[in-house]
Coordinates of C-alpha atoms in Angstrom, one line a residue:
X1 CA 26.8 -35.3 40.8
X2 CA 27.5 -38.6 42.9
X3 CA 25.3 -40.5 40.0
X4 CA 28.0 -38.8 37.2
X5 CA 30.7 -40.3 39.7
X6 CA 29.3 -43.6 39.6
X7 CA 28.2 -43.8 36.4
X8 CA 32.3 -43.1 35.3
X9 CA 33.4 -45.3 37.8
X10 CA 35.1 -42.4 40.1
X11 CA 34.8 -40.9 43.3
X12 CA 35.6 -37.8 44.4
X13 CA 38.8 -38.5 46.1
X14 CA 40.3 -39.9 42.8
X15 CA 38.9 -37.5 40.1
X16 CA 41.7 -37.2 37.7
X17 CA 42.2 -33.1 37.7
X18 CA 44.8 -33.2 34.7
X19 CA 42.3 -34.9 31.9
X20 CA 39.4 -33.2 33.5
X21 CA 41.2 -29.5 33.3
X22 CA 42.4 -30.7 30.2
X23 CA 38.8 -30.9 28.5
X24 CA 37.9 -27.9 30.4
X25 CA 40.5 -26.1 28.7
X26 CA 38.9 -27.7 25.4
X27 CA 35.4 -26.9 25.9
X28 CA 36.5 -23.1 26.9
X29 CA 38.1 -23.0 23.1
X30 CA 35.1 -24.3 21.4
X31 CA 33.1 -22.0 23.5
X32 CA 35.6 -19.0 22.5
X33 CA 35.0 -20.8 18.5
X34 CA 30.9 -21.4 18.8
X35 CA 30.9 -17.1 19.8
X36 CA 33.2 -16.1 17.0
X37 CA 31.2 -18.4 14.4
X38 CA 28.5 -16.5 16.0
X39 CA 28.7 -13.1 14.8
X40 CA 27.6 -14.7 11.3
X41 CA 25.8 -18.2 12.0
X42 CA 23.6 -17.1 15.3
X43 CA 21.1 -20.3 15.5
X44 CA 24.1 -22.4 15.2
X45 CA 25.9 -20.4 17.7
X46 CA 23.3 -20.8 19.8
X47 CA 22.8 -25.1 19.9
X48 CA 26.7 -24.4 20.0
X49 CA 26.0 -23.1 23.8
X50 CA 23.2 -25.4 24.8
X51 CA 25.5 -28.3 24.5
X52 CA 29.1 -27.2 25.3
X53 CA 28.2 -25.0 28.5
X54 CA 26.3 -27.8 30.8
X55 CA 29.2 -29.8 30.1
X56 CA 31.8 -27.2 30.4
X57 CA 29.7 -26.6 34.5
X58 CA 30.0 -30.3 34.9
X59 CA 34.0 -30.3 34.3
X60 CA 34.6 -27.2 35.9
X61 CA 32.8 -28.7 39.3
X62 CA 34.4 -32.0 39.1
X63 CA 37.9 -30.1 38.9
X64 CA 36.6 -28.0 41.8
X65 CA 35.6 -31.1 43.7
X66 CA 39.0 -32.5 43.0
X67 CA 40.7 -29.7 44.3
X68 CA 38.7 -29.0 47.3
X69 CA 37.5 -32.7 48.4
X70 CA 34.8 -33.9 49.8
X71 CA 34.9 -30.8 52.3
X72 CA 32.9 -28.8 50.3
X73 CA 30.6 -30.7 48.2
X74 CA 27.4 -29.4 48.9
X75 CA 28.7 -25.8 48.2
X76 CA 30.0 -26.6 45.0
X77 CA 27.0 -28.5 43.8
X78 CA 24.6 -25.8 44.8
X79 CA 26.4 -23.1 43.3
X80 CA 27.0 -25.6 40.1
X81 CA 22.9 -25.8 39.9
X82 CA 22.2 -22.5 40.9
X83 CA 24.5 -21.4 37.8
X84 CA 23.2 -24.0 35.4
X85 CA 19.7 -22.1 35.8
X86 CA 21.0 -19.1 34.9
X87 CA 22.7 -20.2 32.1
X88 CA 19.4 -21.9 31.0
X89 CA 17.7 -18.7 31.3
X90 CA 19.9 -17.0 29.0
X91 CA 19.9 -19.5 26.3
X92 CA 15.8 -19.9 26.8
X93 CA 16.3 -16.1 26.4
X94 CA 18.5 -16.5 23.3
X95 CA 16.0 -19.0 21.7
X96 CA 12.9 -16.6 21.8
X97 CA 15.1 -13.8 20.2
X98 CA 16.4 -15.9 17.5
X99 CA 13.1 -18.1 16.7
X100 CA 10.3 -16.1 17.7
X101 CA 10.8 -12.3 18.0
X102 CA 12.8 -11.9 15.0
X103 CA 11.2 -14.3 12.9
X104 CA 7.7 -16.3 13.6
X105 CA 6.6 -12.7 15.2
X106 CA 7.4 -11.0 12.6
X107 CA 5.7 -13.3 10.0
X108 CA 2.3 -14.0 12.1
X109 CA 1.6 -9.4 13.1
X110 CA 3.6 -8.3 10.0
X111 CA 5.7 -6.1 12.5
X112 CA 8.6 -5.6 14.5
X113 CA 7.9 -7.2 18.1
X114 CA 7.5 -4.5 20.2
X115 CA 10.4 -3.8 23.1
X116 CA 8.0 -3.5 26.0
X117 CA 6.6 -7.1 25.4
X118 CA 10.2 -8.7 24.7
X119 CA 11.2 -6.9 28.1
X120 CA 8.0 -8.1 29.9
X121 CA 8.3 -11.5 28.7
X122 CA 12.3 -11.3 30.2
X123 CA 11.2 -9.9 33.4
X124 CA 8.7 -13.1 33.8
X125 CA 10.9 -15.6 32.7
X126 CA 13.8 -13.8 35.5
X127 CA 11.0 -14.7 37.9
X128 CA 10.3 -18.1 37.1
X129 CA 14.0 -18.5 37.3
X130 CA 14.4 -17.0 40.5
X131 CA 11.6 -19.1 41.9
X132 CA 13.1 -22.1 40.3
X133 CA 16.3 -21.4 42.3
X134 CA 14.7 -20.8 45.8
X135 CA 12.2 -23.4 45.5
X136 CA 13.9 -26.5 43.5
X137 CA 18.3 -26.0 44.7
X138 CA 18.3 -24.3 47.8
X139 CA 14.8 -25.9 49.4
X140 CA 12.8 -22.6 50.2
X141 CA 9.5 -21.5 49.8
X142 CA 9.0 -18.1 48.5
X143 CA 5.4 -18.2 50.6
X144 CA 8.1 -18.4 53.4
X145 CA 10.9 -15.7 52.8
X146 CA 7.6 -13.1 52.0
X147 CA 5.5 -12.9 54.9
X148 CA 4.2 -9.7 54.6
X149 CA 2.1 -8.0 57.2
X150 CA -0.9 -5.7 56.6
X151 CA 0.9 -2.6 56.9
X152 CA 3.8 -4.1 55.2
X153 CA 1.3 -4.8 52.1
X154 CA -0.4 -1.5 53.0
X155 CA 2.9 0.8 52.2
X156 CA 4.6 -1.7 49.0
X157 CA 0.5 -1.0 47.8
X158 CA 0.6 2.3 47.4
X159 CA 3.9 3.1 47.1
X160 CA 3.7 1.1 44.0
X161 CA 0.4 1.7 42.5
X162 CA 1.2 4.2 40.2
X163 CA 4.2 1.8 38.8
X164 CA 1.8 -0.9 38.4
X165 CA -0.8 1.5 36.8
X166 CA 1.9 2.3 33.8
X167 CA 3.2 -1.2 33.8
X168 CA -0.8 -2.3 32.8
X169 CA -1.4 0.9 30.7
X170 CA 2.0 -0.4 28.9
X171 CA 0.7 -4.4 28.6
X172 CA -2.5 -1.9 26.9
X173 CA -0.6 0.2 24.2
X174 CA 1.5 -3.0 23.2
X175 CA -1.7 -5.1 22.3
X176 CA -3.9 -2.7 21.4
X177 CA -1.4 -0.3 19.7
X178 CA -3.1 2.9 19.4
X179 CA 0.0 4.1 18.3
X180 CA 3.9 3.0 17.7
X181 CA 7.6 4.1 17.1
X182 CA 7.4 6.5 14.2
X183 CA 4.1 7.6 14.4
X184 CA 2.9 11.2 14.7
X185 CA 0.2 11.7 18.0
X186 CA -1.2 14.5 19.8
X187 CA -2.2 13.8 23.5
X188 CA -3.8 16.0 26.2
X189 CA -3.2 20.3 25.8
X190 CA -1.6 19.9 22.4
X191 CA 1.4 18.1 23.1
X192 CA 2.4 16.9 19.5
X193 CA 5.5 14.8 18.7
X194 CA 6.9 12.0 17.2
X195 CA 6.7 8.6 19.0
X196 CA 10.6 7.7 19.3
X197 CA 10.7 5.3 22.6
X198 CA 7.5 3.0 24.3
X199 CA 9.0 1.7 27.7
X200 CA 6.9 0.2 30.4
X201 CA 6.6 3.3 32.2
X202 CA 6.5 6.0 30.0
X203 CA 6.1 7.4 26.4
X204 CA 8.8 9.5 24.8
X205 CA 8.0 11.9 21.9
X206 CA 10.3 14.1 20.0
X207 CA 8.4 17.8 19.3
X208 CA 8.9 20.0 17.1
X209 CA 11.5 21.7 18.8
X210 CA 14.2 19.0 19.4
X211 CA 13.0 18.2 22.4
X212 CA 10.9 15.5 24.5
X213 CA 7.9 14.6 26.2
X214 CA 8.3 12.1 28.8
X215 CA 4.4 11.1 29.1
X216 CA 3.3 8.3 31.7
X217 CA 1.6 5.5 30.0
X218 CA -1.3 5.8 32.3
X219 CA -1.4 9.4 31.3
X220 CA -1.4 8.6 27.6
X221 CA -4.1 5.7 27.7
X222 CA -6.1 7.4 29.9
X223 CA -6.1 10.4 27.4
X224 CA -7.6 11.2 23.8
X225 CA -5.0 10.6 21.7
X226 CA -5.2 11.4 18.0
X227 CA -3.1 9.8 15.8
X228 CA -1.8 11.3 12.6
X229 CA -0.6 8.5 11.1
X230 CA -3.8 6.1 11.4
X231 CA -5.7 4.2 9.5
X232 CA -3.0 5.4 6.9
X233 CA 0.2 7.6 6.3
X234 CA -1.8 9.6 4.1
X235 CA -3.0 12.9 5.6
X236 CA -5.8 15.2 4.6
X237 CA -5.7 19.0 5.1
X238 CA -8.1 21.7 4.3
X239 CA -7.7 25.4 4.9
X240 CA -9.9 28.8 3.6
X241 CA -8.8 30.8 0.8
X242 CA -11.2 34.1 0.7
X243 CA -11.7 35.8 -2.7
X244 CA -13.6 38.9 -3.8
X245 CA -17.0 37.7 -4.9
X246 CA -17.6 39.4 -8.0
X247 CA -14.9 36.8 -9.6
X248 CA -16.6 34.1 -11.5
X249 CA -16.4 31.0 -8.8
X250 CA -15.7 28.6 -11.5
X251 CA -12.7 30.4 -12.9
X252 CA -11.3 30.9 -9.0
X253 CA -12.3 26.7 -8.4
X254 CA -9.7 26.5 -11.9
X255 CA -7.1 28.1 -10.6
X256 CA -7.3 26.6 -7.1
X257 CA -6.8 23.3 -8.6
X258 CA -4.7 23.8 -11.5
X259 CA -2.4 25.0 -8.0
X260 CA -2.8 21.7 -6.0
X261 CA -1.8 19.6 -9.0
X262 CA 1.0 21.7 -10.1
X263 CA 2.4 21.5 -6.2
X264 CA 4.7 18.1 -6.4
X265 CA 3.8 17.1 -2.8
X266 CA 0.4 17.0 -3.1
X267 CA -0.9 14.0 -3.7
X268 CA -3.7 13.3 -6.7
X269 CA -4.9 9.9 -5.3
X270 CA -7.2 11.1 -3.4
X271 CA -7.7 13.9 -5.9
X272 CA -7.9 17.7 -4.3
X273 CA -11.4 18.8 -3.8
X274 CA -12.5 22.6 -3.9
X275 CA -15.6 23.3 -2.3
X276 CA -17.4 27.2 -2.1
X277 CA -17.7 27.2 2.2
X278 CA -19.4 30.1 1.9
X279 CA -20.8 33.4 0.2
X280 CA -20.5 36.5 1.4
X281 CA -18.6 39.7 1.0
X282 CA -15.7 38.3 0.4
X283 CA -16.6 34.0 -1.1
X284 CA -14.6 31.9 0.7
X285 CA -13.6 28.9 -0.9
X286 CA -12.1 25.5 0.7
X287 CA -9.2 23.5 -0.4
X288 CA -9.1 20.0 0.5
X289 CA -6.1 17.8 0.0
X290 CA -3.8 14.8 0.9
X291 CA -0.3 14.9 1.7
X292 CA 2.3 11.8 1.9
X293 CA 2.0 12.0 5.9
X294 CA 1.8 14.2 8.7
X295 CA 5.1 15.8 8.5
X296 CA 5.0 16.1 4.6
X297 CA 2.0 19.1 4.8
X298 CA 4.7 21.5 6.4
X299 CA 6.6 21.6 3.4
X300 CA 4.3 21.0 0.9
X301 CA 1.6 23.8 2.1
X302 CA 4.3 26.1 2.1
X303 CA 4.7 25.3 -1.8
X304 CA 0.8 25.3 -2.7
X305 CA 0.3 28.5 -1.0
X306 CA 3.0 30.2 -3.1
X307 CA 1.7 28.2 -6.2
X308 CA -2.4 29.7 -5.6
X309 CA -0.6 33.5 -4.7
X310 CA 1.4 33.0 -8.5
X311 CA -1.6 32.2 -10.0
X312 CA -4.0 34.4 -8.5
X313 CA -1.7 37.3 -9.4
X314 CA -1.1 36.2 -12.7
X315 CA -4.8 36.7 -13.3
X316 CA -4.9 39.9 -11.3
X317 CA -6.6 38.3 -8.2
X318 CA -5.3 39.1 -4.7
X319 CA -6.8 37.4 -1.8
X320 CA -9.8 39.1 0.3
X321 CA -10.8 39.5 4.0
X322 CA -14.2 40.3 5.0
X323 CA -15.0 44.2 3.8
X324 CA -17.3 46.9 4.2
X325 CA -18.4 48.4 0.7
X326 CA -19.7 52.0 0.3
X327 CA -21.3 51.8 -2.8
X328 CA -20.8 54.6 -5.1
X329 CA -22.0 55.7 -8.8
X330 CA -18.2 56.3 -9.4
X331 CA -16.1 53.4 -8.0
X332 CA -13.9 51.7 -10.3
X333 CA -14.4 48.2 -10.9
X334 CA -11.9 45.3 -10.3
X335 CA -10.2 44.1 -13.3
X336 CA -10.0 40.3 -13.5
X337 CA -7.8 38.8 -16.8
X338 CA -9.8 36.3 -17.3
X339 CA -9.1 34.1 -19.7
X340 CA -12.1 33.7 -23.0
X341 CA -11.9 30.4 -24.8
X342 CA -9.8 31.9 -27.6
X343 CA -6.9 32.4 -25.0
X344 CA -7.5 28.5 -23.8
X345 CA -7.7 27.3 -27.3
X346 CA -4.3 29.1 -28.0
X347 CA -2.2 26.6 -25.6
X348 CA -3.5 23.6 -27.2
X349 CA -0.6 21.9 -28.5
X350 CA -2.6 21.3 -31.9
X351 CA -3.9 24.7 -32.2
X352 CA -0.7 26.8 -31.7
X353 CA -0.1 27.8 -35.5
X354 CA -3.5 29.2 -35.8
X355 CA -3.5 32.7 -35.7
X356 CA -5.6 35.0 -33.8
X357 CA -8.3 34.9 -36.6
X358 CA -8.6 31.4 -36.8
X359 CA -8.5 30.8 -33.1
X360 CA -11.3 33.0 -32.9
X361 CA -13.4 31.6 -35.5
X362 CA -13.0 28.2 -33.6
X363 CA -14.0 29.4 -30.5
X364 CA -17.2 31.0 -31.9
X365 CA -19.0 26.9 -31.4
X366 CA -16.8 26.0 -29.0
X367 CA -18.4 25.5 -25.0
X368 CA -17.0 25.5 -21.9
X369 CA -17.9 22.2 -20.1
X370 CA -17.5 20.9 -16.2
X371 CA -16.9 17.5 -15.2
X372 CA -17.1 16.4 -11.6
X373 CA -14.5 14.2 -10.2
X374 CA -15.1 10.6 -11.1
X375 CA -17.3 11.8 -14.2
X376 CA -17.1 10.5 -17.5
X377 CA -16.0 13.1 -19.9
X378 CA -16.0 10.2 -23.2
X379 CA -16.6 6.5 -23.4
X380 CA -14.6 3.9 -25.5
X381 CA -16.3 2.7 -28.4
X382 CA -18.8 5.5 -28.6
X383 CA -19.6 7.8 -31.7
X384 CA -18.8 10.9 -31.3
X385 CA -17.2 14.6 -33.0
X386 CA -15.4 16.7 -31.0
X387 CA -12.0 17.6 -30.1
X388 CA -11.7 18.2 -25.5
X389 CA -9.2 20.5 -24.8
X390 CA -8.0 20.5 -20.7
X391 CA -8.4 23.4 -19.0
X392 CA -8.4 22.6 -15.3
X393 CA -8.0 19.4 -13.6
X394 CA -6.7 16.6 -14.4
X395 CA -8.0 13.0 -16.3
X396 CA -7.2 9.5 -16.7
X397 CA -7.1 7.5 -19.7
X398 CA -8.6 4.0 -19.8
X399 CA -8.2 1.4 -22.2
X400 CA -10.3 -1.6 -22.4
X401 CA -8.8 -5.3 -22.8
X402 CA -11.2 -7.8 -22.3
X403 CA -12.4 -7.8 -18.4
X404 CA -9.8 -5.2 -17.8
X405 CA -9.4 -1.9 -17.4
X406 CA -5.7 -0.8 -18.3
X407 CA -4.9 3.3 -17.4
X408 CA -2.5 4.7 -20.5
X409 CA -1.8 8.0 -19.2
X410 CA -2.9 10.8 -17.0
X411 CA -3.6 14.3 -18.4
X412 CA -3.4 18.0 -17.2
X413 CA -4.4 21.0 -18.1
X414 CA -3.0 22.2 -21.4
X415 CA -3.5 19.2 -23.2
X416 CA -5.6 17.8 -25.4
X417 CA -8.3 14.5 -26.7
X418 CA -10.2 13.5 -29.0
X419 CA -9.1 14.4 -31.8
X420 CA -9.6 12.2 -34.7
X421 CA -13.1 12.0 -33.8
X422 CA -13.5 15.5 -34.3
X423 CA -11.3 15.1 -37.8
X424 CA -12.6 11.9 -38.8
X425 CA -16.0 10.9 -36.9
X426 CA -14.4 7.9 -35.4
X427 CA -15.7 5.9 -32.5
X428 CA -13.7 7.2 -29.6
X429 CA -10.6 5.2 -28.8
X430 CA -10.5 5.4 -24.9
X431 CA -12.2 6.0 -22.3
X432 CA -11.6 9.5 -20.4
X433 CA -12.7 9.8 -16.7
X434 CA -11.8 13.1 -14.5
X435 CA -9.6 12.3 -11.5
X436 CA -10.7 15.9 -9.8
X437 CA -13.2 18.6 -10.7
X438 CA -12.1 19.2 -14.3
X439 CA -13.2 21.8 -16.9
X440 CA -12.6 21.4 -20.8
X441 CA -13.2 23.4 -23.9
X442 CA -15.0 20.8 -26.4
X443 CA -14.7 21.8 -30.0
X444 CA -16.9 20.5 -32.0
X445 CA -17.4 19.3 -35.6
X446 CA -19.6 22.1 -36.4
X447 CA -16.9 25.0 -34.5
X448 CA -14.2 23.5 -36.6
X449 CA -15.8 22.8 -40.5
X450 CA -16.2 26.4 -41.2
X451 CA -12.4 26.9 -40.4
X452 CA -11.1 24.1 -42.4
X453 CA -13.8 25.2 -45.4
X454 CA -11.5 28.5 -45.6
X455 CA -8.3 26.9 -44.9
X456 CA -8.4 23.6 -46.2
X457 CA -4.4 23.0 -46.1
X458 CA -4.9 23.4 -41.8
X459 CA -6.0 20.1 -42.4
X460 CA -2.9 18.6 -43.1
X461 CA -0.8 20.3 -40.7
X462 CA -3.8 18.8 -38.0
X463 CA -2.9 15.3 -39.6
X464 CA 0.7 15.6 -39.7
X465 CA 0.8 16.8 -35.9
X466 CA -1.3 13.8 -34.7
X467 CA 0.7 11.2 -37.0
X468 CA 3.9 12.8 -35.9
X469 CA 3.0 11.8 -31.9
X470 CA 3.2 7.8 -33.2
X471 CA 5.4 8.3 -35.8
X472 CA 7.8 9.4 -32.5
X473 CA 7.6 5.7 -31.3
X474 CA 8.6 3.8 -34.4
X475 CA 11.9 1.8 -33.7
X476 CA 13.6 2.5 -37.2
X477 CA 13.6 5.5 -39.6
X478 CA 12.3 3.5 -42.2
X479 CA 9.2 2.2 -41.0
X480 CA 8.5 5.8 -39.7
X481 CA 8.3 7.4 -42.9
X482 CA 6.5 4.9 -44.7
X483 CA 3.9 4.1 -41.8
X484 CA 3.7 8.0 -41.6
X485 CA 3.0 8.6 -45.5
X486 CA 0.6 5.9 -45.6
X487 CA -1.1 7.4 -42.0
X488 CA -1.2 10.7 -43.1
X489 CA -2.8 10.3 -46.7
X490 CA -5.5 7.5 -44.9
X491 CA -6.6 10.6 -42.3
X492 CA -6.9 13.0 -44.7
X493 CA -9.3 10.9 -46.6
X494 CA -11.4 10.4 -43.9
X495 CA -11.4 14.0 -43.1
X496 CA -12.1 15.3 -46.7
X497 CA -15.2 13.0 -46.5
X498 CA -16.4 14.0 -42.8
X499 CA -16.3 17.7 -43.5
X500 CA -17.0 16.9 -47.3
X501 CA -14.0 19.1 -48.4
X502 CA -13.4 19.3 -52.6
X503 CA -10.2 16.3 -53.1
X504 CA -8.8 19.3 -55.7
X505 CA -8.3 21.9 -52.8
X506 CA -4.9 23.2 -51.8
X507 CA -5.1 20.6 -49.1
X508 CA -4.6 17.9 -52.0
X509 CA -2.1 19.6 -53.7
X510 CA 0.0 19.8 -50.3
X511 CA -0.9 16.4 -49.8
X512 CA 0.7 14.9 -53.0
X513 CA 3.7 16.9 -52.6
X514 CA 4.6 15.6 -49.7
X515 CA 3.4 12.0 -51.7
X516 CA 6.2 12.2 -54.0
X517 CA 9.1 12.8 -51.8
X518 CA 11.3 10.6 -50.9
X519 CA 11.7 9.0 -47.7
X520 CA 15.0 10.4 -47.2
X521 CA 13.7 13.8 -48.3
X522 CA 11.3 13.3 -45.3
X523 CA 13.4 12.5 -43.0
X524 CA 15.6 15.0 -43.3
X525 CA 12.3 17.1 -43.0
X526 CA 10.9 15.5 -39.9
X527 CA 13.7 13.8 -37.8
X528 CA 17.1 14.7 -36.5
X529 CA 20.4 13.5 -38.2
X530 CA 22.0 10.9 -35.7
X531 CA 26.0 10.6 -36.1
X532 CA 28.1 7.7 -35.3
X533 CA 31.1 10.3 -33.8
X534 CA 32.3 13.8 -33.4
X535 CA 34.0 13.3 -36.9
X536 CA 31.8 12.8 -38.9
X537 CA 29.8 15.6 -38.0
X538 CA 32.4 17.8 -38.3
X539 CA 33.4 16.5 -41.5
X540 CA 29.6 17.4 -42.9
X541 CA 30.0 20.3 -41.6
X542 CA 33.0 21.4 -43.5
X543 CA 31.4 20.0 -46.7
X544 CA 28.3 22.0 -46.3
X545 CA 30.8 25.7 -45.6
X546 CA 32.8 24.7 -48.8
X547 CA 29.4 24.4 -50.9
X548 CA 28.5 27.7 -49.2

């Protein structure tokens, strides 16, 4: 301070205290200014404070050393250092919040820094500032003010080992992070909860009750401690469904997983797996799936449990425990509905207006096939003609474009693929892959020619359904009904000539019917009447009661 004096040309019996309490007042208003600007602009809040608060200590002890004198110099000036290095440690404190916790952390782990290491690195830097104090303004050695004896030592030892054992076991979880706020963990006897506090002492979960667990950290790294939540969020379950063994296994494996993928909150990527565990009196099958996390398998096993029961009932199934059987000549059997090919064939969207004869002259060549998750079922650009109808599982749809592989859709059970090679003999369009264990009903060229050879006008209705699906996507009624005219009469062509069909059947007739309308006779066959208002629908419909 007595360099500041001279370097001013002052000394401290003529310091003048009304300009010097004058700028104090100043600096306290910019100080009051630099914290309101703050709340919004908090790096240039902060330089704000590292230049206006050593000069606002400076002013404020040159007005106390004006008021007091010369009398208490040394006082003042260790009290103005001592406070200067505790406002340095808060702004040093300030500096690692605002431009390395919150920011270059984040950027270099990809996380929020963790509180126990923003708390430890405090702690330290209190230290360092404490020393700094002692050692550098007020002349003492800390070697000096802690001479401890042995017992001394002995007693702060272990009365102070445990703390020090949970203050390392804290500096362990927060680098090696074997689990973190928000994540799901079961420690020692089956404590489970939810990670909601990491201190340096302890671990605080929340349970499934509402309540906590206050674990030790030294109790939780010193433990096994599986986490739910690691490597990923996802989280796999699998649990034993038993069913009665005289029930064909791949017909129960169809309904397991037509279950899981109808169940919203089980996941398909990973698909569910269904595996036979065991056989025996009764088979028991296991269900393997993935749910969004931990806490997501509560709900969502409640649902797929419900979902297998519907099903299982619906086909006359009811779950089975282990049973002794006495055997006798006149025991009646189980009935099981399950379902022939006819009745798959019969929810195929393209199949629905056949009636039972048909359906059952179609089935007669049809085949039940199974595909293996991750199995081909059809590859783009191969020959082939059949028709795949989905009866179980579920598929993807892949489209090649150059070095890429693009997915156009996913597809469950009740629908349908392949169809125009099976109408026309054209190289398949797509490729189809099965995302889970998926069985189909493939129709085949030779299952379906008979039926079109009696009913040649099916064809038509096959074409018209097929061209209908793209004629749905055209952007204007115009180009729908001439792209679908020209569609349909190019298909049909093709199919007359795969399944050799005579051009003068009542398929052709249908065909050149539907030629010479015109395209507003088929639209008003095919698509919806759109209306600019209320009114003038209304004002149709009173036209078409006065013709009536």
């Amino acid at each position: 301070m007595s360099i500041f004096l001279k370097i001013f040309g002052m000394s401290i019996d003529n310091i003048p205290l009304f300009f010097v309490s004058l700028f104090f007042l100043v600096l306290l208003f910019l100080l009051v200014v630099v914290q309101f600007i703050g709340k919004t602009y908090k790096e240039f809040a902060w330089l704000g404070n590292v230049i206006l608060i050593p000069l606002a200590l400076i002013d404020l002890q040159l007005m106390l050393l004006g008021i007091a004198g010369d009398k208490y110099f040394y006082e003042i000036h260790l009290g103005f250092l001592t406070v200067l290095w505790i406002a340095g440690l808060k702004l040093v404190i300030q500096a690692l919040d605002l431009f390395w916790w919150s920011t270059s952390f984040v950027k270099l782990t990809g996380e929020e820094s963790p509180r126990l290491l923003r708390g430890l690195t405090t702690a330290i830097l209190v230290v360092f500032t404490i020393y700094g104090i002692t050692n550098f303004v007020f002349g003492k050695s800390i070697g000096n003010l802690l001479i401890p004896t042995g017992i001394v030592a002995g007693i702060i030892g272990l009365s102070l080992q445990s703390m020090f054992s949970n203050l390392f076991s804290s500096l362990a979880i927060a680098v090696e992070k074997p689990y973190q706020i928000g994540d799901w963990i079961e420690v020692k006897e089956g404590i489970i909860g939810k990670v909601v506090d990491i201190t340096w002492r302890t671990t605080r979960l929340l349970s499934w009750n509402n309540s906590i667990y206050v674990i030790p950290n030294s109790v939780a790294t010193s433990s096994i401690v599986h986490n739910f939540d690691l490597p990923e969020k996802k989280y796999a379950l699998w649990f034993q469904v038993w069913i009665d063994c005289k029930i064909n296994p791949e017909f129960v494996q169809r309904i397991l997983v037509n279950a899981c993928l109808e169940t919203p909150k089980v996941l398909q990527d990973p698909p569910p797996r269904i595996y036979i565990s065991e056989v025996g009196r009764p088979m028991k099958y296991t269900v393997y799936i993935y749910f969004e996390d931990f806490n997501a398998q509560w709900g969502g096993k409640t649902s797929l449990m419900s979902e297998i029961q519907r099903r299982l009932a619906k086909h006359g199934i009811s779950p089975a425990m282990t049973e002794m059987h006495i055997a006798k000549s006149d025991m009646p059997q189980i009935q099981i509905n399950e379902p022939g090919i006819s009745e798959y064939l019969k929810g195929i969207d393209i199949f629905k207006t056949l009636n039972i004869e048909d359906i059952h002259l179609l089935s007669e060549g049809s085949r039940l096939r199974v595909f293996e998750a991750g199995e081909t079922i059809i590859s783009e650009g191969d020959h082939g003609d059949s028709l795949f109808a989905l009866i179980s599982g579920s598929v993807v749809v892949i489209k090649n474009d150059g070095d890429f592989e693009i997915e156009v859709a996913q597809l469950r059970a009740g629908s349908e693929f392949g169809e125009m090679s099976l109408l026309t003999g054209e190289k398949r369009s797509a490729t189809v892959k099965a995302i889970t264990d998926t069985t189909v009903v493939e129709v085949s060229k030779d299952s379906m020619s008979p039926l079109l050879k009696k009913k040649p006008r099916l064809s038509t209705e096959f074409t018209k359904k097929m061209v209908q699906r793209k004629a749905s996507t055209q952007k204007t009624l115009d180009e729908a009904v001439h792209e679908t005219q020209a569609e349909i009469s190019k298909i049909l062509n093709k199919i007359y000539s795969f399944f050799n069909l005579d051009g003068d059947s009542e398929s052709t007739r249908d065909t050149n019917v539907t030629r010479r309308l015109k395209p507003s006779d088929v639209a008003k066959r095919n698509t919806t009447k759109i209306y600019k208002n209320k009114e003038d629908r209304e004002q149709e419909d009173e036209n078409k009661n006065g013709e009536s």
